[in-house]
mmCIF file of C-alpha atoms and ligand atoms in Angstrom:
data_model
loop_
_atom_site.group_PDB
_atom_site.id
_atom_site.type_symbol
_atom_site.label_atom_id
_atom_site.label_comp_id
_atom_site.label_asym_id
_atom_site.label_seq_id
_atom_site.Cartn_x
_atom_site.Cartn_y
_atom_site.Cartn_z
ATOM 1 C CA UNK A 1 11.250 -19.132 -15.012
ATOM 2 C CA UNK A 2 14.133 -17.102 -16.445
ATOM 3 C CA UNK A 3 14.079 -13.388 -15.901
ATOM 4 C CA UNK A 4 16.613 -11.051 -17.404
ATOM 5 C CA UNK A 5 17.839 -7.722 -16.030
ATOM 6 C CA UNK A 6 16.734 -4.575 -17.907
ATOM 7 C CA UNK A 7 18.740 -3.547 -20.919
ATOM 8 C CA UNK A 8 21.675 -1.282 -20.019
ATOM 9 C CA UNK A 9 20.127 1.615 -21.955
ATOM 10 C CA UNK A 10 17.359 1.898 -19.381
ATOM 11 C CA UNK A 11 19.749 1.931 -16.437
ATOM 12 C CA UNK A 12 20.939 5.258 -15.113
ATOM 13 C CA UNK A 13 20.830 4.634 -11.369
ATOM 14 C CA UNK A 14 19.844 8.258 -10.606
ATOM 15 C CA UNK A 15 16.350 8.863 -9.234
ATOM 16 C CA UNK A 16 13.901 10.553 -11.543
ATOM 17 C CA UNK A 17 12.979 14.121 -10.596
ATOM 18 C CA UNK A 18 9.494 15.502 -11.244
ATOM 19 C CA UNK A 19 8.585 19.077 -12.313
ATOM 20 C CA UNK A 20 8.328 20.147 -8.658
ATOM 21 C CA UNK A 21 11.844 18.942 -7.823
ATOM 22 C CA UNK A 22 10.699 15.814 -5.986
ATOM 23 C CA UNK A 23 12.936 12.746 -6.381
ATOM 24 C CA UNK A 24 10.859 9.739 -7.313
ATOM 25 C CA UNK A 25 12.598 6.734 -5.794
ATOM 26 C CA UNK A 26 9.677 4.733 -4.407
ATOM 27 C CA UNK A 27 7.262 2.613 -6.440
ATOM 28 C CA UNK A 28 4.214 0.655 -5.348
ATOM 29 C CA UNK A 29 3.121 -2.092 -7.657
ATOM 30 C CA UNK A 30 -0.223 -3.838 -7.462
ATOM 31 C CA UNK A 31 0.209 -7.448 -8.565
ATOM 32 C CA UNK A 32 -3.498 -8.360 -8.630
ATOM 33 C CA UNK A 33 -6.888 -6.712 -8.136
ATOM 34 C CA UNK A 34 -8.239 -9.910 -6.549
ATOM 35 C CA UNK A 35 -8.580 -10.544 -2.855
ATOM 36 C CA UNK A 36 -9.841 -13.220 -0.496
ATOM 37 C CA UNK A 37 -11.518 -10.516 1.634
ATOM 38 C CA UNK A 38 -14.038 -7.789 0.743
ATOM 39 C CA UNK A 39 -13.335 -4.954 3.199
ATOM 40 C CA UNK A 40 -16.300 -2.596 3.179
ATOM 41 C CA UNK A 41 -14.180 0.546 2.543
ATOM 42 C CA UNK A 42 -12.234 -1.080 -0.295
ATOM 43 C CA UNK A 43 -14.473 -3.325 -2.391
ATOM 44 C CA UNK A 44 -18.079 -3.981 -3.256
ATOM 45 C CA UNK A 45 -19.589 -7.183 -1.890
ATOM 46 C CA UNK A 46 -19.862 -8.562 -5.419
ATOM 47 C CA UNK A 47 -16.697 -6.992 -6.740
ATOM 48 C CA UNK A 48 -16.089 -7.626 -10.425
ATOM 49 C CA UNK A 49 -12.477 -8.504 -11.107
ATOM 50 C CA UNK A 50 -10.477 -7.963 -14.282
ATOM 51 C CA UNK A 51 -10.096 -10.755 -16.815
ATOM 52 C CA UNK A 52 -6.779 -12.489 -16.117
ATOM 53 C CA UNK A 53 -5.400 -11.651 -19.575
ATOM 54 C CA UNK A 54 -5.451 -7.975 -18.617
ATOM 55 C CA UNK A 55 -3.050 -8.504 -15.714
ATOM 56 C CA UNK A 56 0.674 -8.222 -16.217
ATOM 57 C CA UNK A 57 2.311 -11.625 -16.080
ATOM 58 C CA UNK A 58 4.881 -12.386 -13.382
ATOM 59 C CA UNK A 59 7.644 -11.984 -16.001
ATOM 60 C CA UNK A 60 6.212 -8.629 -17.113
ATOM 61 C CA UNK A 61 5.993 -7.462 -13.497
ATOM 62 C CA UNK A 62 9.622 -8.434 -12.977
ATOM 63 C CA UNK A 63 10.723 -6.574 -16.120
ATOM 64 C CA UNK A 64 8.735 -3.488 -15.204
ATOM 65 C CA UNK A 65 10.044 -3.388 -11.617
ATOM 66 C CA UNK A 66 13.561 -3.887 -12.932
ATOM 67 C CA UNK A 67 13.207 -0.961 -15.352
ATOM 68 C CA UNK A 68 12.053 1.219 -12.445
ATOM 69 C CA UNK A 69 15.077 0.091 -10.437
ATOM 70 C CA UNK A 70 17.267 1.017 -13.406
ATOM 71 C CA UNK A 71 15.670 4.470 -13.225
ATOM 72 C CA UNK A 72 16.750 4.980 -9.625
ATOM 73 C CA UNK A 73 13.908 3.366 -7.659
ATOM 74 C CA UNK A 74 15.358 2.423 -4.259
ATOM 75 C CA UNK A 75 12.232 1.092 -2.538
ATOM 76 C CA UNK A 76 9.628 -1.204 -3.977
ATOM 77 C CA UNK A 77 6.353 -2.185 -2.316
ATOM 78 C CA UNK A 78 4.266 -5.024 -3.741
ATOM 79 C CA UNK A 79 0.583 -4.803 -3.008
ATOM 80 C CA UNK A 80 -2.850 -5.482 -4.477
ATOM 81 C CA UNK A 81 -5.576 -6.693 -4.039
ATOM 82 C CA UNK A 82 -4.021 -9.366 -1.928
ATOM 83 C CA UNK A 83 -0.477 -9.988 -3.213
ATOM 84 C CA UNK A 84 -0.080 -13.349 -1.484
ATOM 85 C CA UNK A 85 -2.943 -14.893 -3.478
ATOM 86 C CA UNK A 86 -1.405 -13.969 -6.848
ATOM 87 C CA UNK A 87 -0.195 -17.143 -8.553
ATOM 88 C CA UNK A 88 3.588 -17.018 -8.950
ATOM 89 C CA UNK A 89 3.949 -14.188 -6.434
ATOM 90 C CA UNK A 90 6.821 -15.838 -4.586
ATOM 91 C CA UNK A 91 8.628 -16.344 -7.923
ATOM 92 C CA UNK A 92 8.409 -12.590 -8.412
ATOM 93 C CA UNK A 93 9.802 -11.915 -4.937
ATOM 94 C CA UNK A 94 12.583 -14.441 -5.504
ATOM 95 C CA UNK A 95 13.466 -12.801 -8.840
ATOM 96 C CA UNK A 96 13.394 -9.241 -7.467
ATOM 97 C CA UNK A 97 15.662 -10.287 -4.604
ATOM 98 C CA UNK A 98 18.591 -10.100 -7.070
ATOM 99 C CA UNK A 99 18.318 -6.298 -6.931
ATOM 100 C CA UNK A 100 18.619 -6.389 -3.141
ATOM 101 C CA UNK A 101 21.701 -8.580 -3.429
ATOM 102 C CA UNK A 102 23.277 -6.293 -6.042
ATOM 103 C CA UNK A 103 22.587 -3.207 -3.883
ATOM 104 C CA UNK A 104 20.473 -1.572 -6.619
ATOM 105 C CA UNK A 105 17.419 -1.755 -4.360
ATOM 106 C CA UNK A 106 17.381 -0.747 -0.678
ATOM 107 C CA UNK A 107 14.089 -2.302 0.264
ATOM 108 C CA UNK A 108 11.513 -4.781 -1.002
ATOM 109 C CA UNK A 109 8.306 -4.815 1.038
ATOM 110 C CA UNK A 110 4.695 -5.792 0.772
ATOM 111 C CA UNK A 111 1.286 -4.876 2.108
ATOM 112 C CA UNK A 112 -0.925 -7.833 2.915
ATOM 113 C CA UNK A 113 -4.068 -8.694 4.813
ATOM 114 C CA UNK A 114 -2.053 -11.464 6.473
ATOM 115 C CA UNK A 115 -4.476 -14.327 5.800
ATOM 116 C CA UNK A 116 -1.821 -16.256 3.826
ATOM 117 C CA UNK A 117 1.223 -14.932 5.615
ATOM 118 C CA UNK A 118 1.742 -17.985 7.795
ATOM 119 C CA UNK A 119 2.563 -20.087 4.681
ATOM 120 C CA UNK A 120 4.904 -17.509 3.151
ATOM 121 C CA UNK A 121 6.590 -15.586 5.979
ATOM 122 C CA UNK A 122 9.744 -17.669 6.089
ATOM 123 C CA UNK A 123 10.331 -17.568 2.343
ATOM 124 C CA UNK A 124 9.709 -13.813 2.243
ATOM 125 C CA UNK A 125 12.296 -13.264 4.959
ATOM 126 C CA UNK A 126 14.725 -15.580 3.163
ATOM 127 C CA UNK A 127 14.408 -13.509 -0.010
ATOM 128 C CA UNK A 128 15.310 -10.345 1.897
ATOM 129 C CA UNK A 129 11.932 -8.868 2.850
ATOM 130 C CA UNK A 130 12.661 -7.239 6.202
ATOM 131 C CA UNK A 131 9.502 -5.245 6.817
ATOM 132 C CA UNK A 132 5.916 -6.002 6.059
ATOM 133 C CA UNK A 133 2.657 -4.060 6.463
ATOM 134 C CA UNK A 134 -0.329 -6.057 7.633
ATOM 135 C CA UNK A 135 -3.829 -4.590 7.545
ATOM 136 C CA UNK A 136 -5.892 -5.269 10.641
ATOM 137 C CA UNK A 137 -8.752 -2.992 11.645
ATOM 138 C CA UNK A 138 -9.947 -4.704 14.815
ATOM 139 C CA UNK A 139 -9.160 -7.450 17.340
ATOM 140 C CA UNK A 140 -12.802 -8.433 17.670
ATOM 141 C CA UNK A 141 -13.584 -11.553 15.578
ATOM 142 C CA UNK A 142 -17.167 -10.444 14.839
ATOM 143 C CA UNK A 143 -16.204 -6.927 13.815
ATOM 144 C CA UNK A 144 -13.393 -8.384 11.676
ATOM 145 C CA UNK A 145 -15.843 -10.708 9.983
ATOM 146 C CA UNK A 146 -18.243 -7.820 9.352
ATOM 147 C CA UNK A 147 -15.647 -5.310 8.068
ATOM 148 C CA UNK A 148 -13.899 -7.838 5.841
ATOM 149 C CA UNK A 149 -17.230 -9.458 4.874
ATOM 150 C CA UNK A 150 -16.411 -12.956 6.037
ATOM 151 C CA UNK A 151 -12.744 -12.958 7.117
ATOM 152 C CA UNK A 152 -11.343 -15.042 9.966
ATOM 153 C CA UNK A 153 -9.375 -12.904 12.434
ATOM 154 C CA UNK A 154 -7.320 -15.836 13.700
ATOM 155 C CA UNK A 155 -5.736 -16.309 10.252
ATOM 156 C CA UNK A 156 -4.482 -12.727 10.187
ATOM 157 C CA UNK A 157 -3.158 -13.002 13.737
ATOM 158 C CA UNK A 158 -1.379 -16.273 12.941
ATOM 159 C CA UNK A 159 0.149 -14.604 9.891
ATOM 160 C CA UNK A 160 1.416 -11.673 11.945
ATOM 161 C CA UNK A 161 2.946 -14.060 14.447
ATOM 162 C CA UNK A 162 4.645 -16.024 11.662
ATOM 163 C CA UNK A 163 6.112 -12.814 10.213
ATOM 164 C CA UNK A 164 7.551 -11.900 13.569
ATOM 165 C CA UNK A 165 8.931 -15.408 14.065
ATOM 166 C CA UNK A 166 10.606 -15.148 10.648
ATOM 167 C CA UNK A 167 12.361 -11.966 11.814
ATOM 168 C CA UNK A 168 10.391 -9.386 9.847
ATOM 169 C CA UNK A 169 9.337 -6.068 11.358
ATOM 170 C CA UNK A 170 5.557 -5.796 11.191
ATOM 171 C CA UNK A 171 3.616 -2.583 10.818
ATOM 172 C CA UNK A 172 -0.116 -2.823 11.445
ATOM 173 C CA UNK A 173 -2.264 -0.675 9.109
ATOM 174 C CA UNK A 174 -5.627 0.299 10.540
ATOM 175 C CA UNK A 175 -8.339 2.111 8.623
ATOM 176 C CA UNK A 176 -10.240 4.315 11.072
ATOM 177 C CA UNK A 177 -13.976 3.637 10.714
ATOM 178 C CA UNK A 178 -16.548 5.656 12.611
ATOM 179 C CA UNK A 179 -19.012 2.861 13.326
ATOM 180 C CA UNK A 180 -16.730 -0.180 13.336
ATOM 181 C CA UNK A 181 -13.568 0.526 15.291
ATOM 182 C CA UNK A 182 -13.486 4.133 16.605
ATOM 183 C CA UNK A 183 -14.022 3.034 20.207
ATOM 184 C CA UNK A 184 -11.488 0.193 19.963
ATOM 185 C CA UNK A 185 -8.564 2.110 18.479
ATOM 186 C CA UNK A 186 -6.766 2.851 21.791
ATOM 187 C CA UNK A 187 -6.898 -0.856 22.693
ATOM 188 C CA UNK A 188 -5.625 -1.761 19.228
ATOM 189 C CA UNK A 189 -2.691 0.662 19.574
ATOM 190 C CA UNK A 190 -1.874 -0.747 23.015
ATOM 191 C CA UNK A 191 -1.993 -4.303 21.662
ATOM 192 C CA UNK A 192 0.249 -3.555 18.652
ATOM 193 C CA UNK A 193 2.823 -1.700 20.729
ATOM 194 C CA UNK A 194 2.726 -4.428 23.358
ATOM 195 C CA UNK A 195 3.561 -6.927 20.607
ATOM 196 C CA UNK A 196 6.433 -4.725 19.425
ATOM 197 C CA UNK A 197 4.721 -3.619 16.180
ATOM 198 C CA UNK A 198 4.424 -0.111 14.771
ATOM 199 C CA UNK A 199 0.944 0.996 13.857
ATOM 200 C CA UNK A 200 -0.447 3.438 11.314
ATOM 201 C CA UNK A 201 -3.978 4.821 11.388
ATOM 202 C CA UNK A 202 -5.440 5.653 7.970
ATOM 203 C CA UNK A 203 -8.400 7.834 7.069
ATOM 204 C CA UNK A 204 -10.784 6.310 4.525
ATOM 205 C CA UNK A 205 -10.123 7.637 1.059
ATOM 206 C CA UNK A 206 -12.838 8.026 -1.552
ATOM 207 C CA UNK A 207 -11.639 5.468 -4.083
ATOM 208 C CA UNK A 208 -14.034 3.368 -6.161
ATOM 209 C CA UNK A 209 -17.654 2.504 -5.469
ATOM 210 C CA UNK A 210 -18.067 0.047 -2.597
ATOM 211 C CA UNK A 211 -21.840 0.184 -2.207
ATOM 212 C CA UNK A 212 -21.380 1.911 1.164
ATOM 213 C CA UNK A 213 -21.609 5.669 1.850
ATOM 214 C CA UNK A 214 -18.124 7.014 2.656
ATOM 215 C CA UNK A 215 -19.612 9.879 4.682
ATOM 216 C CA UNK A 216 -20.924 7.288 7.168
ATOM 217 C CA UNK A 217 -17.561 5.517 7.452
ATOM 218 C CA UNK A 218 -15.248 8.533 7.602
ATOM 219 C CA UNK A 219 -13.613 9.186 10.964
ATOM 220 C CA UNK A 220 -11.380 12.245 11.170
ATOM 221 C CA UNK A 221 -7.999 11.350 12.606
ATOM 222 C CA UNK A 222 -7.673 14.909 13.879
ATOM 223 C CA UNK A 223 -10.481 14.075 16.318
ATOM 224 C CA UNK A 224 -9.083 10.616 17.024
ATOM 225 C CA UNK A 225 -5.697 12.120 17.777
ATOM 226 C CA UNK A 226 -7.304 14.497 20.282
ATOM 227 C CA UNK A 227 -8.889 11.492 22.028
ATOM 228 C CA UNK A 228 -5.571 9.663 22.154
ATOM 229 C CA UNK A 229 -3.851 12.785 23.489
ATOM 230 C CA UNK A 230 -6.337 12.921 26.349
ATOM 231 C CA UNK A 231 -5.187 9.435 27.326
ATOM 232 C CA UNK A 232 -1.494 9.328 26.381
ATOM 233 C CA UNK A 233 1.499 11.582 25.721
ATOM 234 C CA UNK A 234 2.167 11.705 21.975
ATOM 235 C CA UNK A 235 5.596 13.039 21.058
ATOM 236 C CA UNK A 236 5.957 14.010 17.365
ATOM 237 C CA UNK A 237 8.861 12.263 15.647
ATOM 238 C CA UNK A 238 11.010 13.658 12.852
ATOM 239 C CA UNK A 239 10.679 10.315 10.974
ATOM 240 C CA UNK A 240 9.453 10.881 7.389
ATOM 241 C CA UNK A 241 9.024 8.327 4.632
ATOM 242 C CA UNK A 242 8.197 10.736 1.810
ATOM 243 C CA UNK A 243 4.603 9.622 2.100
ATOM 244 C CA UNK A 244 1.547 10.888 3.904
ATOM 245 C CA UNK A 245 2.399 9.392 7.315
ATOM 246 C CA UNK A 246 3.232 11.615 10.262
ATOM 247 C CA UNK A 247 4.620 9.763 13.282
ATOM 248 C CA UNK A 248 4.490 10.116 17.036
ATOM 249 C CA UNK A 249 5.896 8.089 19.897
ATOM 250 C CA UNK A 250 3.331 7.054 22.466
ATOM 251 C CA UNK A 251 5.353 7.613 25.644
ATOM 252 C CA UNK A 252 3.270 5.240 27.781
ATOM 253 C CA UNK A 253 3.561 2.278 25.380
ATOM 254 C CA UNK A 254 6.983 3.173 23.943
ATOM 255 C CA UNK A 255 5.639 2.407 20.435
ATOM 256 C CA UNK A 256 5.462 4.367 17.188
ATOM 257 C CA UNK A 257 2.118 5.490 15.796
ATOM 258 C CA UNK A 258 1.616 6.944 12.315
ATOM 259 C CA UNK A 259 -1.297 9.009 11.063
ATOM 260 C CA UNK A 260 -2.229 9.046 7.374
ATOM 261 C CA UNK A 261 -4.644 11.927 6.953
ATOM 262 C CA UNK A 262 -5.085 12.555 3.247
ATOM 263 C CA UNK A 263 -8.502 14.086 3.821
ATOM 264 C CA UNK A 264 -7.506 16.632 6.422
ATOM 265 C CA UNK A 265 -3.903 17.519 5.570
ATOM 266 C CA UNK A 266 -1.849 17.731 2.477
ATOM 267 C CA UNK A 267 1.309 15.732 2.318
ATOM 268 C CA UNK A 268 2.103 16.213 -1.317
ATOM 269 C CA UNK A 269 5.128 18.532 -1.104
ATOM 270 C CA UNK A 270 7.435 15.664 -0.216
ATOM 271 C CA UNK A 271 5.774 12.926 -2.310
ATOM 272 C CA UNK A 272 8.464 10.557 -3.578
ATOM 273 C CA UNK A 273 6.332 7.856 -5.148
ATOM 274 C CA UNK A 274 4.358 6.616 -8.103
ATOM 275 C CA UNK A 275 2.068 3.611 -8.398
ATOM 276 C CA UNK A 276 1.524 0.927 -10.988
ATOM 277 C CA UNK A 277 -1.719 -1.011 -11.308
ATOM 278 C CA UNK A 278 -1.875 -4.743 -11.933
ATOM 279 C CA UNK A 279 -2.612 -3.984 -15.611
ATOM 280 C CA UNK A 280 0.506 -1.837 -15.989
ATOM 281 C CA UNK A 281 -0.987 1.623 -15.707
ATOM 282 C CA UNK A 282 1.386 4.072 -14.114
ATOM 283 C CA UNK A 283 -0.445 6.537 -11.874
ATOM 284 C CA UNK A 284 1.520 9.601 -10.901
ATOM 285 C CA UNK A 285 -0.779 10.363 -7.954
ATOM 286 C CA UNK A 286 -3.105 8.161 -5.872
ATOM 287 C CA UNK A 287 -5.800 10.825 -6.029
ATOM 288 C CA UNK A 288 -5.639 11.832 -9.699
ATOM 289 C CA UNK A 289 -6.718 10.087 -12.871
ATOM 290 C CA UNK A 290 -3.804 10.978 -15.142
ATOM 291 C CA UNK A 291 -1.864 7.840 -16.020
ATOM 292 C CA UNK A 292 0.366 6.206 -18.598
ATOM 293 C CA UNK A 293 -0.501 2.754 -19.884
ATOM 294 C CA UNK A 294 2.827 0.905 -19.848
ATOM 295 C CA UNK A 295 1.423 -2.481 -20.845
ATOM 296 C CA UNK A 296 1.569 -2.021 -24.644
ATOM 297 C CA UNK A 297 5.172 -0.770 -24.484
ATOM 298 C CA UNK A 298 6.060 -3.566 -22.113
ATOM 299 C CA UNK A 299 4.439 -6.193 -24.335
ATOM 300 C CA UNK A 300 6.316 -4.806 -27.336
ATOM 301 C CA UNK A 301 9.410 -6.092 -25.547
ATOM 302 C CA UNK A 302 11.648 -3.016 -25.545
ATOM 303 C CA UNK A 303 12.727 -2.099 -21.995
ATOM 304 C CA UNK A 304 14.423 1.112 -23.145
ATOM 305 C CA UNK A 305 11.059 2.268 -24.539
ATOM 306 C CA UNK A 306 9.422 1.378 -21.208
ATOM 307 C CA UNK A 307 12.017 3.527 -19.423
ATOM 308 C CA UNK A 308 11.342 6.446 -21.791
ATOM 309 C CA UNK A 309 7.590 6.151 -21.209
ATOM 310 C CA UNK A 310 8.107 6.169 -17.422
ATOM 311 C CA UNK A 311 10.351 9.234 -17.582
ATOM 312 C CA UNK A 312 7.859 11.082 -19.782
ATOM 313 C CA UNK A 313 5.030 10.262 -17.366
ATOM 314 C CA UNK A 314 7.000 11.368 -14.283
ATOM 315 C CA UNK A 315 7.676 14.685 -16.013
ATOM 316 C CA UNK A 316 3.952 15.430 -15.662
ATOM 317 C CA UNK A 317 3.426 14.262 -12.061
ATOM 318 C CA UNK A 318 0.790 16.604 -10.588
ATOM 319 C CA UNK A 319 1.486 18.839 -7.622
ATOM 320 C CA UNK A 320 -1.171 17.356 -5.347
ATOM 321 C CA UNK A 321 -4.256 15.184 -4.987
ATOM 322 C CA UNK A 322 -7.857 16.365 -4.969
ATOM 323 C CA UNK A 323 -9.636 14.186 -2.408
ATOM 324 C CA UNK A 324 -12.889 15.352 -0.850
ATOM 325 C CA UNK A 325 -15.503 13.422 1.100
ATOM 326 C CA UNK A 326 -18.989 14.811 1.425
ATOM 327 C CA UNK A 327 -22.588 13.735 1.246
ATOM 328 C CA UNK A 328 -23.466 12.771 -2.302
ATOM 329 C CA UNK A 329 -19.982 13.393 -3.732
ATOM 330 C CA UNK A 330 -18.763 10.811 -6.223
ATOM 331 C CA UNK A 331 -15.402 9.151 -5.437
ATOM 332 C CA UNK A 332 -12.476 11.421 -6.427
ATOM 333 C CA UNK A 333 -11.156 8.551 -8.494
ATOM 334 C CA UNK A 334 -13.286 5.743 -9.871
ATOM 335 C CA UNK A 335 -10.672 2.992 -9.501
ATOM 336 C CA UNK A 336 -10.651 1.177 -6.173
ATOM 337 C CA UNK A 337 -7.595 1.054 -3.913
ATOM 338 C CA UNK A 338 -7.283 -2.645 -4.744
ATOM 339 C CA UNK A 339 -6.410 -1.737 -8.354
ATOM 340 C CA UNK A 340 -3.937 1.024 -7.656
ATOM 341 C CA UNK A 341 -2.494 -0.580 -4.585
ATOM 342 C CA UNK A 342 -2.371 0.963 -1.141
HETATM 343 N N1 LIG B 401 -4.868 -6.578 0.609
HETATM 344 C C1 LIG B 401 -3.764 -5.940 1.202
HETATM 345 C C2 LIG B 401 -4.128 -5.295 2.514
HETATM 346 O O1 LIG B 401 -5.310 -5.149 2.802
HETATM 347 O O2 LIG B 401 -3.199 -4.912 3.229
HETATM 348 C C3 LIG B 401 -3.075 -4.932 0.309
HETATM 349 C C4 LIG B 401 -3.934 -4.043 -0.532
HETATM 350 S S1 LIG B 401 -4.961 -2.900 0.366
HETATM 351 C C5 LIG B 401 -5.779 -2.089 -0.952
HETATM 352 C C6 LIG B 401 -3.752 -1.763 0.931
HETATM 353 C C7 LIG B 401 -4.160 -0.833 2.058
HETATM 354 O O3 LIG B 401 -5.155 0.049 1.566
HETATM 355 C C8 LIG B 401 -4.757 -1.532 3.263
HETATM 356 O O4 LIG B 401 -4.063 -1.126 4.419
HETATM 357 C C9 LIG B 401 -6.179 -1.057 3.285
HETATM 358 O O5 LIG B 401 -6.641 -0.975 4.587
HETATM 359 C C10 LIG B 401 -6.087 0.274 2.601
HETATM 360 N N2 LIG B 401 -7.315 0.739 1.966
HETATM 361 C C11 LIG B 401 -8.127 0.099 1.100
HETATM 362 N N3 LIG B 401 -9.154 0.872 0.700
HETATM 363 C C12 LIG B 401 -8.993 2.058 1.341
HETATM 364 C C13 LIG B 401 -9.722 3.274 1.354
HETATM 365 N N4 LIG B 401 -10.818 3.450 0.620
HETATM 366 N N5 LIG B 401 -9.254 4.278 2.132
HETATM 367 C C14 LIG B 401 -8.127 4.121 2.873
HETATM 368 N N6 LIG B 401 -7.386 3.009 2.903
HETATM 369 C C15 LIG B 401 -7.815 1.980 2.152
HETATM 370 FE FE1 LIG B 402 -8.646 -7.013 0.188
HETATM 371 FE FE2 LIG B 402 -6.862 -5.353 1.206
HETATM 372 FE FE3 LIG B 402 -9.029 -4.374 -0.066
HETATM 373 FE FE4 LIG B 402 -9.343 -5.578 2.279
HETATM 374 S S1 LIG B 402 -8.187 -3.687 1.900
HETATM 375 S S2 LIG B 402 -10.563 -5.948 0.433
HETATM 376 S S3 LIG B 402 -7.787 -7.110 2.238
HETATM 377 S S4 LIG B 402 -7.407 -5.551 -0.969
#
């Protein structure tokens, strides 16, 4: 597969700045809406996936990412759906690695459920992926099977081990779920830190219909943090990634723990990111519906026009999201996380 760099006219190298003065230098790109799991907070049991023709091709994804890099994007996260099941995914990683080598890109990362990581960890590391986020909500095989609707915990654990063996730093993402893992979270934190991994706890966000009531799943991390503070000493860290995470060091384990609390705090003032769906829609905010459809411009073949469309969209990035969870409330946004990419 031959992939060309973006045309010089789209390359400025300076980050885009939105109307609120925020530099936009981080892009998350969903490469597929499909997944081999069906986590209860993310997808419906009989999730309907997009026709393949609607997805951007691997070449189109490479062109689009490269245009973003030309517009000053320094960090790129590939996600999904499950990125490692997208056909040609490793070709995309291999192609994007040229931007790491040239110094145009600081970081190429991915978020994965880990089930196919064992096969790909070495190649990812070889292409320059140094950090990887793996989603794992429990260490109990039965709970894992129930939450993921059929997943095999041992595959995810083998994948995490392979990533470590390949030299990548692993961050474990955990969605806090009232009924499924609330009681096990301290043990999960202790396990991750014992293995040398960072961990981030995430509140469930109301995205897409999953067939399950969000009010029943939602666990406030403010309460969870109080529980953890009764057990351990949590020292706030200055570390910021421009995203919603706030970090602490757990003194007793020596590990880092992040909290993503979109429902209880706002984190929008320092937002540095935009997201692209697997069909090429650019969303300026995870929790808002305004978007720009980049696929027609991309398919017209003019990268300079793609760059102009991105700039125009960023110039209307909203100030903040509008998430609420409550009995009977519809999801704030109809698209599931698997389309926009977490
Ligand atoms: N399949 C990969 C995985 O699970 O890591 C990547 C895509 S997944 C959509 C990205 C992240 O979004 C995961 O950490 C997942 O736990 C999280 N996620 C999915 N649906 C969510 C929701 N409704 N609220 C909060 N986090 C969610
Ligand atoms: Fe798949 Fe990730 Fe969604 Fe779970 S959270 S269903 S692994 S895309």
